[in-house]
Coordinates of C-alpha atoms in Angstrom, one line a residue:
F577 CA 81.1 108.9 92.6
L578 CA 78.6 107.8 95.1
V579 CA 78.3 108.2 98.9
A580 CA 76.4 105.8 101.1
S581 CA 74.7 107.1 104.3
L582 CA 73.0 105.7 107.3
D583 CA 70.9 108.0 109.5
G584 CA 72.3 111.0 107.7
E585 CA 76.0 110.0 108.2
A586 CA 78.3 109.2 105.4
V587 CA 79.4 105.6 105.9
G588 CA 80.7 104.5 102.5
C589 CA 81.8 105.6 99.1
G590 CA 82.8 104.3 95.7
G591 CA 82.7 105.3 92.1
W592 CA 83.6 104.3 88.6
R593 CA 85.6 105.6 85.7
S594 CA 85.8 104.7 82.0
F595 CA 88.4 102.2 81.1
G596 CA 89.8 101.7 77.6
D597 CA 88.9 103.4 74.4
D598 CA 85.6 101.7 73.4
G599 CA 83.4 103.3 76.1
K600 CA 82.0 99.9 77.1
V601 CA 84.1 99.2 80.3
A602 CA 84.0 100.9 83.7
E603 CA 86.5 100.4 86.4
V604 CA 85.3 100.4 90.1
K605 CA 87.3 102.9 92.1
R606 CA 87.7 103.8 95.8
M607 CA 85.2 101.4 97.3
Y608 CA 85.2 102.0 101.1
T609 CA 82.8 101.3 104.0
A610 CA 83.4 102.7 107.5
P611 CA 84.2 100.0 110.0
A612 CA 81.0 100.8 112.1
A613 CA 78.8 100.2 109.0
R614 CA 80.4 97.0 107.9
R615 CA 78.3 93.7 107.7
R616 CA 75.1 95.7 107.2
G617 CA 74.8 95.4 103.5
V618 CA 76.2 98.9 102.7
A619 CA 79.0 97.8 100.5
R620 CA 76.7 95.3 98.6
R621 CA 74.2 98.0 97.9
L622 CA 76.8 100.6 97.0
L623 CA 78.5 98.2 94.5
A624 CA 75.1 97.5 92.9
A625 CA 74.5 101.3 92.6
I626 CA 77.9 101.8 91.0
A627 CA 77.2 99.1 88.5
E628 CA 73.7 100.6 87.7
S629 CA 75.2 104.0 87.2
A630 CA 77.8 102.6 84.8
R631 CA 75.1 100.7 83.0
R632 CA 73.0 103.8 82.6
H633 CA 76.0 105.5 81.0
G634 CA 76.4 102.8 78.4
R635 CA 79.0 100.6 80.1
R636 CA 78.6 96.9 79.5
R637 CA 81.4 95.5 81.8
M638 CA 82.9 96.3 85.2
I639 CA 86.4 95.6 86.2
L640 CA 88.3 96.3 89.4
E641 CA 91.6 95.7 91.3
T642 CA 91.8 94.7 94.9
G643 CA 94.4 92.9 96.9
D644 CA 94.9 89.6 98.7
R645 CA 95.0 91.5 102.0
Q646 CA 91.3 92.5 101.6
P647 CA 89.6 89.0 101.8
E648 CA 86.3 90.6 102.8
A649 CA 86.3 92.7 99.7
V650 CA 87.2 89.7 97.5
K651 CA 84.3 87.8 99.1
L652 CA 82.0 90.7 98.4
Y653 CA 83.0 91.0 94.7
L654 CA 82.8 87.2 94.1
A655 CA 79.3 87.1 95.7
A656 CA 78.3 89.9 93.3
G657 CA 79.3 87.9 90.3
Y658 CA 82.8 89.1 89.6
Q659 CA 85.4 86.6 88.4
R660 CA 89.2 86.6 88.1
I661 CA 90.5 88.3 85.0
D662 CA 94.0 89.1 83.8
D663 CA 95.7 91.8 85.9
F664 CA 95.6 95.2 84.3
G665 CA 96.5 98.9 84.9
F666 CA 99.0 100.4 87.2
Y667 CA 99.1 97.5 89.7
R668 CA 99.2 94.6 87.2
D669 CA 102.6 93.5 88.2
A670 CA 102.2 94.2 92.0
P671 CA 102.4 91.3 94.4
G672 CA 99.0 90.3 95.8
V673 CA 96.9 92.1 93.3
I674 CA 93.6 90.5 92.4
S675 CA 91.8 91.7 89.3
L676 CA 88.1 90.9 88.8
G677 CA 85.4 91.7 86.2
R678 CA 81.8 91.0 85.3
D679 CA 79.5 91.8 82.5
L680 CA 76.6 94.1 83.3

């Protein structure tokens, strides 16, 4: 789990956890950027740091779930190279779920 800060103040967070049994996939969890810090590149840098941490721990693919009510998040993930994948996990049958993934 990582915390992003600006001028000594926590302004974002996110992490990853292992997904599946093969030890090659990581799931992005709890991405958040404080409203005052948005549009400053915090989320982009945080997402890159999460991917790098997962890669250092042997993961080869990242997956995540978001929703159609978070268009800014979807735009961020698509710009970072994520693509639509089959829905998975707890929210796989939920309306509005958007599942994305990318190789590391």
